[in-house]
Amino acid sequence: MVKIDFKRDRINIRWRGGKWDWMIEPRYWRNTFYWTIVLLLLPLFFVYFSPGMAVTMVSANVYAALGIPLAFMGLGTGRVNFGPNFYVGVGGYAAALLSLHLGFGQLATLPLAIIITAIAAFIFSPLVIMAKGLYYTLLTLLLPLVFLEVTFIYTDIFKGDVGLFGISPLVDFGSTTANFLGAAYISSVILLIFLLFTNKIMKSRYGLIMATVNDDEEVAQGIGVNINRVKILSFIVAATMIGIIGWFLAHYYGTFSGITYLPLTFMLKILLVLMIGGRAQIFGCVAGGYFVAFLEMILIRTMGDFQPVAFPIILLILLFVLPRGEGLFGLYRRRHYREYFPQTHVRR
Amino acid sequence: MRSKSFVTIISTIAAFITFFGLSLQAEAVSKDSGKEPIVIVYVCDLSNPAGQVPFAWMKVAAEQINESGGVLGQKIKVVAEDCKGQPNLAVEAYTRALINHKATVVGIYPRSEIVLACEAKAGEMYPDYPHILLAIGAASDEITYRIVDQYDKWKFVFRDQITVSARVPLYRDQVDIFKAVGVKKFALLREDLTWTQGIFKEFPATKYHKKILSVPDYAKSIGMEVVYQEAVKYKAGMYSPLFEAISAAGAEGIIFAASDGNDLDVFVRQWVDSSAREMHMLVTGATGARFWERTGGKSIGLITDSSVYPLLSGKDTPEMPDVRETAKTHNLAIVSAVLYSAYPDMFFLKKAIIRAGGVKDIDALIKAMEETEMMGPQGPLKYERTRIPPFFHGAVFADINDPSKHAKDGYTAVYGQIQKDGKMVLLQKPFPGVDGSLSYYRSPAELRKMK
């Protein structure tokens, strides 16, 4: 029998042994709701005023959607993964190869890309138990670079530096504007699903256990938490989410090459998104992703030859100036401390 | 409290408008215009010479064309869209080129994965934004492979370079030169990138041509032997062990298929200090205006492709200004044929646009591109008309009936040797009136003694 209790700020739903809370107090969801509306209106705004910016928006969504699982992984494993792009490669190549060799469409490659990335993540998940600190950093840093070498060695499969092309398109409505809108909305929906999923997990009992592991593994173990299970599960789930972005990139661009996503430059951009947005803020990844993508575009269009110098300088200044660990979102968060926002615990 | 939240809301909205306003302004930079010029956008990495050099040549060509009255009364406008060498930014830049700049031609700098990413987006946008995609310098077969099967979808794609499959005549020339200078056993190296793969492999027979032997098999067929072969990591940095292994294998010469972006100065320096120093050495891409200086003169005796030197200029290229003269007056670098090919491309486009009667009808312009011919610094410049993948819409280089041979009237590349004071001596005669002979060849050891 379902039992529903109306509280001041929430509705409790109980059924058998389970209990679900549904927040009704506006401060828990109001601003999130408003920003979601803005995010969903942006593609229409861009397509009407400047369709080229819809493409920049897709990049921003991709950066943000990569930052969120990376922050999530950091929370659950208590370690910073320096090679999240490895899973972009796995998901992207899985989708590309399935599309090219078996003729699968984008919907058919998605579940398989998820499964393949999850298997790859499972294979490498013992890293979170075996290594920590500098060793973990180095090992995760090396993984995408080794994969990049593999793409060069097995050129017949991965097509080396040129990459795979002719992958089935993400959307094909027969009109440029409709395709822009389609891609922008799909990337936004993926981003929103990632936000919702991460938010729910972090607000749950499991999120509390993850935070405990993040704070102190030994204490967590002492109070009965199976820390290995938590770490491995967080690692696999986050890596699989990153793999979904690989799938998206392969179908969105219609081409996929390791040399684009596996080198350090791509990974550094994701880490910057995390740091600028706020490494302890899940919603900060969205701010970070949009800031980095649009700043880059503005600088390219306005600063000419000086842009390659200006872009890292601005980001470096922001890293020093912004509140430590809180980033851009932290500035907002400080003024809205009474509102609820999911926050990752960052081990110092 | 109320006024505090009001200020917060206003400042958030202001920040939002400023940020996206700046973005919109950045997007709209090129929208103002008087009489519409013909816009050519170059998507490239402006922090890399492979992007900077062609763009500089394109700008000078546009100036020269505009000074001489433009094209059918219209000026040419060249715009660079920086992609920082990243496919996602390249696709954004490509989109801006079509939507904001209303480009008639979009050139893309020589990185095949960038060209392919843009090509996919271009195919999507072509029905709404008809234009020409010109791959400047990129070599991959994939760029033009699909034009034959899906002509209506991809007919706007052209490539101004020799495709990978068309390089066989070059590989054969390398082996023939070695045979002519008395080499029997040699080492065959290639930089580990896709464009060099063809050197180790045979090209299977297709319905268009018979099987083409791999370089080792070709060498065997003319009584030579490849005693060592390896795909060398791009910019490997450490080559000494490689030279020792080659030396131990009993090779008398080394052929290294590499590009000018590789660390070939390091390769040459380590060759001279190794036990392979007496061997004959042929390295493609060992070019660049300052390659001689970069190696401290150690590149003496090296055989390399002549692409750094325009083979023809002046009265031999009547439809464009003298390349050497332009380089001197505008302080431009002739780094390699790939990098300055953007210059003859501009005059080729001018001729094609005149032939098509303007840029309004892109189908007519595509047809004109297919039919136009022009004499460029590396010989005749024209695009393959016969529908054979991947040669179709690529610069004519190999004979399509037998791709192991040079085309009779296409892009020409010959080999030369770096001799005293870094002077290049051609070992093959490219055109009547241009000096070149194998009799000029001297072994590296001999040249070092003369030095």
PDB file of N, CA and C in Angstrom, chain A residues 166-211:
ATOM      1  N   GLY A 166      32.170   8.890 -42.052  1.00  0.00           N
ATOM      2  CA  GLY A 166      30.980   8.289 -42.653  1.00  0.00           C
ATOM      3  C   GLY A 166      30.068   7.656 -41.618  1.00  0.00           C
ATOM      4  N   ILE A 167      30.221   8.065 -40.352  1.00  0.00           N
ATOM      5  CA  ILE A 167      29.377   7.537 -39.272  1.00  0.00           C
ATOM      6  C   ILE A 167      27.966   8.116 -39.456  1.00  0.00           C
ATOM      7  N   SER A 168      26.961   7.298 -39.154  1.00  0.00           N
ATOM      8  CA  SER A 168      25.588   7.777 -39.373  1.00  0.00           C
ATOM      9  C   SER A 168      25.343   9.045 -38.554  1.00  0.00           C
ATOM     10  N   PRO A 169      24.680  10.042 -39.147  1.00  0.00           N
ATOM     11  CA  PRO A 169      24.527  11.330 -38.455  1.00  0.00           C
ATOM     12  C   PRO A 169      23.603  11.244 -37.246  1.00  0.00           C
ATOM     13  N   LEU A 170      23.844  12.136 -36.311  1.00  0.00           N
ATOM     14  CA  LEU A 170      23.030  12.172 -35.087  1.00  0.00           C
ATOM     15  C   LEU A 170      21.580  12.507 -35.435  1.00  0.00           C
ATOM     16  N   VAL A 171      21.416  13.538 -36.246  1.00  0.00           N
ATOM     17  CA  VAL A 171      20.074  13.917 -36.717  1.00  0.00           C
ATOM     18  C   VAL A 171      20.171  14.267 -38.196  1.00  0.00           C
ATOM     19  N   ASP A 172      19.138  13.971 -38.932  1.00  0.00           N
ATOM     20  CA  ASP A 172      19.111  14.373 -40.335  1.00  0.00           C
ATOM     21  C   ASP A 172      17.668  14.689 -40.709  1.00  0.00           C
ATOM     22  N   PHE A 173      17.308  15.966 -40.463  1.00  0.00           N
ATOM     23  CA  PHE A 173      15.936  16.388 -40.750  1.00  0.00           C
ATOM     24  C   PHE A 173      15.809  16.993 -42.149  1.00  0.00           C
ATOM     25  N   GLY A 174      16.929  17.022 -42.846  1.00  0.00           N
ATOM     26  CA  GLY A 174      16.902  17.568 -44.209  1.00  0.00           C
ATOM     27  C   GLY A 174      16.960  19.076 -44.273  1.00  0.00           C
ATOM     28  N   SER A 175      17.152  19.715 -43.121  1.00  0.00           N
ATOM     29  CA  SER A 175      17.284  21.176 -43.108  1.00  0.00           C
ATOM     30  C   SER A 175      18.360  21.549 -42.099  1.00  0.00           C
ATOM     31  N   THR A 176      19.188  22.512 -42.498  1.00  0.00           N
ATOM     32  CA  THR A 176      20.295  22.911 -41.630  1.00  0.00           C
ATOM     33  C   THR A 176      19.794  23.408 -40.281  1.00  0.00           C
ATOM     34  N   THR A 177      18.768  24.265 -40.315  1.00  0.00           N
ATOM     35  CA  THR A 177      18.250  24.838 -39.068  1.00  0.00           C
ATOM     36  C   THR A 177      17.699  23.742 -38.152  1.00  0.00           C
ATOM     37  N   ALA A 178      16.943  22.839 -38.741  1.00  0.00           N
ATOM     38  CA  ALA A 178      16.361  21.755 -37.933  1.00  0.00           C
ATOM     39  C   ALA A 178      17.472  20.870 -37.357  1.00  0.00           C
ATOM     40  N   ASN A 179      18.514  20.640 -38.141  1.00  0.00           N
ATOM     41  CA  ASN A 179      19.627  19.830 -37.632  1.00  0.00           C
ATOM     42  C   ASN A 179      20.347  20.531 -36.483  1.00  0.00           C
ATOM     43  N   PHE A 180      20.544  21.856 -36.631  1.00  0.00           N
ATOM     44  CA  PHE A 180      21.167  22.618 -35.538  1.00  0.00           C
ATOM     45  C   PHE A 180      20.344  22.479 -34.275  1.00  0.00           C
ATOM     46  N   LEU A 181      19.016  22.685 -34.412  1.00  0.00           N
ATOM     47  CA  LEU A 181      18.133  22.599 -33.253  1.00  0.00           C
ATOM     48  C   LEU A 181      18.176  21.197 -32.642  1.00  0.00           C
ATOM     49  N   GLY A 182      18.121  20.201 -33.520  1.00  0.00           N
ATOM     50  CA  GLY A 182      18.119  18.812 -33.052  1.00  0.00           C
ATOM     51  C   GLY A 182      19.358  18.505 -32.230  1.00  0.00           C
ATOM     52  N   ALA A 183      20.536  18.868 -32.773  1.00  0.00           N
ATOM     53  CA  ALA A 183      21.786  18.566 -32.068  1.00  0.00           C
ATOM     54  C   ALA A 183      21.866  19.335 -30.755  1.00  0.00           C
ATOM     55  N   ALA A 184      21.425  20.619 -30.791  1.00  0.00           N
ATOM     56  CA  ALA A 184      21.489  21.438 -29.572  1.00  0.00           C
ATOM     57  C   ALA A 184      20.582  20.847 -28.493  1.00  0.00           C
ATOM     58  N   TYR A 185      19.382  20.408 -28.895  1.00  0.00           N
ATOM     59  CA  TYR A 185      18.455  19.858 -27.896  1.00  0.00           C
ATOM     60  C   TYR A 185      18.913  18.490 -27.382  1.00  0.00           C
ATOM     61  N   ILE A 186      19.458  17.681 -28.255  1.00  0.00           N
ATOM     62  CA  ILE A 186      19.937  16.364 -27.775  1.00  0.00           C
ATOM     63  C   ILE A 186      21.063  16.554 -26.770  1.00  0.00           C
ATOM     64  N   SER A 187      21.995  17.470 -27.089  1.00  0.00           N
ATOM     65  CA  SER A 187      23.096  17.696 -26.138  1.00  0.00           C
ATOM     66  C   SER A 187      22.566  18.287 -24.835  1.00  0.00           C
ATOM     67  N   SER A 188      21.568  19.173 -24.934  1.00  0.00           N
ATOM     68  CA  SER A 188      20.997  19.761 -23.708  1.00  0.00           C
ATOM     69  C   SER A 188      20.285  18.694 -22.878  1.00  0.00           C
ATOM     70  N   VAL A 189      19.575  17.812 -23.563  1.00  0.00           N
ATOM     71  CA  VAL A 189      18.842  16.764 -22.832  1.00  0.00           C
ATOM     72  C   VAL A 189      19.834  15.827 -22.130  1.00  0.00           C
ATOM     73  N   ILE A 190      20.918  15.477 -22.827  1.00  0.00           N
ATOM     74  CA  ILE A 190      21.933  14.623 -22.184  1.00  0.00           C
ATOM     75  C   ILE A 190      22.483  15.330 -20.942  1.00  0.00           C
ATOM     76  N   LEU A 191      22.760  16.619 -21.096  1.00  0.00           N
ATOM     77  CA  LEU A 191      23.296  17.396 -19.968  1.00  0.00           C
ATOM     78  C   LEU A 191      22.302  17.403 -18.803  1.00  0.00           C
ATOM     79  N   LEU A 192      21.031  17.642 -19.119  1.00  0.00           N
ATOM     80  CA  LEU A 192      20.019  17.701 -18.051  1.00  0.00           C
ATOM     81  C   LEU A 192      19.841  16.343 -17.376  1.00  0.00           C
ATOM     82  N   ILE A 193      19.891  15.279 -18.168  1.00  0.00           N
ATOM     83  CA  ILE A 193      19.768  13.928 -17.575  1.00  0.00           C
ATOM     84  C   ILE A 193      20.954  13.672 -16.649  1.00  0.00           C
ATOM     85  N   PHE A 194      22.136  14.059 -17.089  1.00  0.00           N
ATOM     86  CA  PHE A 194      23.329  13.882 -16.243  1.00  0.00           C
ATOM     87  C   PHE A 194      23.183  14.665 -14.938  1.00  0.00           C
ATOM     88  N   LEU A 195      22.666  15.893 -15.057  1.00  0.00           N
ATOM     89  CA  LEU A 195      22.492  16.728 -13.859  1.00  0.00           C
ATOM     90  C   LEU A 195      21.479  16.100 -12.901  1.00  0.00           C
ATOM     91  N   LEU A 196      20.368  15.678 -13.470  1.00  0.00           N
ATOM     92  CA  LEU A 196      19.300  15.097 -12.661  1.00  0.00           C
ATOM     93  C   LEU A 196      19.783  13.818 -11.969  1.00  0.00           C
ATOM     94  N   PHE A 197      20.455  12.980 -12.764  1.00  0.00           N
ATOM     95  CA  PHE A 197      20.942  11.705 -12.240  1.00  0.00           C
ATOM     96  C   PHE A 197      21.948  11.941 -11.105  1.00  0.00           C
ATOM     97  N   THR A 198      22.895  12.816 -11.364  1.00  0.00           N
ATOM     98  CA  THR A 198      23.935  13.080 -10.359  1.00  0.00           C
ATOM     99  C   THR A 198      23.321  13.710  -9.114  1.00  0.00           C
ATOM    100  N   ASN A 199      22.409  14.635  -9.353  1.00  0.00           N
ATOM    101  CA  ASN A 199      21.740  15.313  -8.246  1.00  0.00           C
ATOM    102  C   ASN A 199      21.015  14.300  -7.359  1.00  0.00           C
ATOM    103  N   LYS A 200      20.270  13.402  -7.989  1.00  0.00           N
ATOM    104  CA  LYS A 200      19.503  12.399  -7.240  1.00  0.00           C
ATOM    105  C   LYS A 200      20.432  11.496  -6.432  1.00  0.00           C
ATOM    106  N   ILE A 201      21.513  11.062  -7.094  1.00  0.00           N
ATOM    107  CA  ILE A 201      22.450  10.170  -6.398  1.00  0.00           C
ATOM    108  C   ILE A 201      23.059  10.886  -5.194  1.00  0.00           C
ATOM    109  N   MET A 202      23.467  12.133  -5.420  1.00  0.00           N
ATOM    110  CA  MET A 202      24.165  12.833  -4.339  1.00  0.00           C
ATOM    111  C   MET A 202      23.257  13.175  -3.168  1.00  0.00           C
ATOM    112  N   LYS A 203      21.968  13.315  -3.476  1.00  0.00           N
ATOM    113  CA  LYS A 203      21.030  13.608  -2.392  1.00  0.00           C
ATOM    114  C   LYS A 203      20.583  12.330  -1.673  1.00  0.00           C
ATOM    115  N   SER A 204      20.942  11.186  -2.263  1.00  0.00           N
ATOM    116  CA  SER A 204      20.475   9.921  -1.696  1.00  0.00           C
ATOM    117  C   SER A 204      21.421   9.418  -0.591  1.00  0.00           C
ATOM    118  N   ARG A 205      21.054   8.319  -0.034  1.00  0.00           N
ATOM    119  CA  ARG A 205      21.889   7.689   0.987  1.00  0.00           C
ATOM    120  C   ARG A 205      23.237   7.266   0.394  1.00  0.00           C
ATOM    121  N   TYR A 206      23.156   6.863  -0.884  1.00  0.00           N
ATOM    122  CA  TYR A 206      24.375   6.425  -1.548  1.00  0.00           C
ATOM    123  C   TYR A 206      25.344   7.606  -1.717  1.00  0.00           C
ATOM    124  N   GLY A 207      24.777   8.794  -1.968  1.00  0.00           N
ATOM    125  CA  GLY A 207      25.609   9.993  -2.101  1.00  0.00           C
ATOM    126  C   GLY A 207      26.330  10.289  -0.801  1.00  0.00           C
ATOM    127  N   LEU A 208      25.619  10.042   0.312  1.00  0.00           N
ATOM    128  CA  LEU A 208      26.222  10.270   1.625  1.00  0.00           C
ATOM    129  C   LEU A 208      27.374   9.290   1.851  1.00  0.00           C
ATOM    130  N   ILE A 209      27.166   8.056   1.411  1.00  0.00           N
ATOM    131  CA  ILE A 209      28.231   7.041   1.558  1.00  0.00           C
ATOM    132  C   ILE A 209      29.439   7.446   0.701  1.00  0.00           C
ATOM    133  N   MET A 210      29.149   7.939  -0.531  1.00  0.00           N
ATOM    134  CA  MET A 210      30.246   8.382  -1.406  1.00  0.00           C
ATOM    135  C   MET A 210      31.030   9.509  -0.743  1.00  0.00           C
ATOM    136  N   ALA A 211      30.300  10.440  -0.144  1.00  0.00           N
ATOM    137  CA  ALA A 211      30.961  11.565   0.516  1.00  0.00           C
ATOM    138  C   ALA A 211      31.807  11.082   1.679  1.00  0.00           C
TER     139      ALA A 211
END
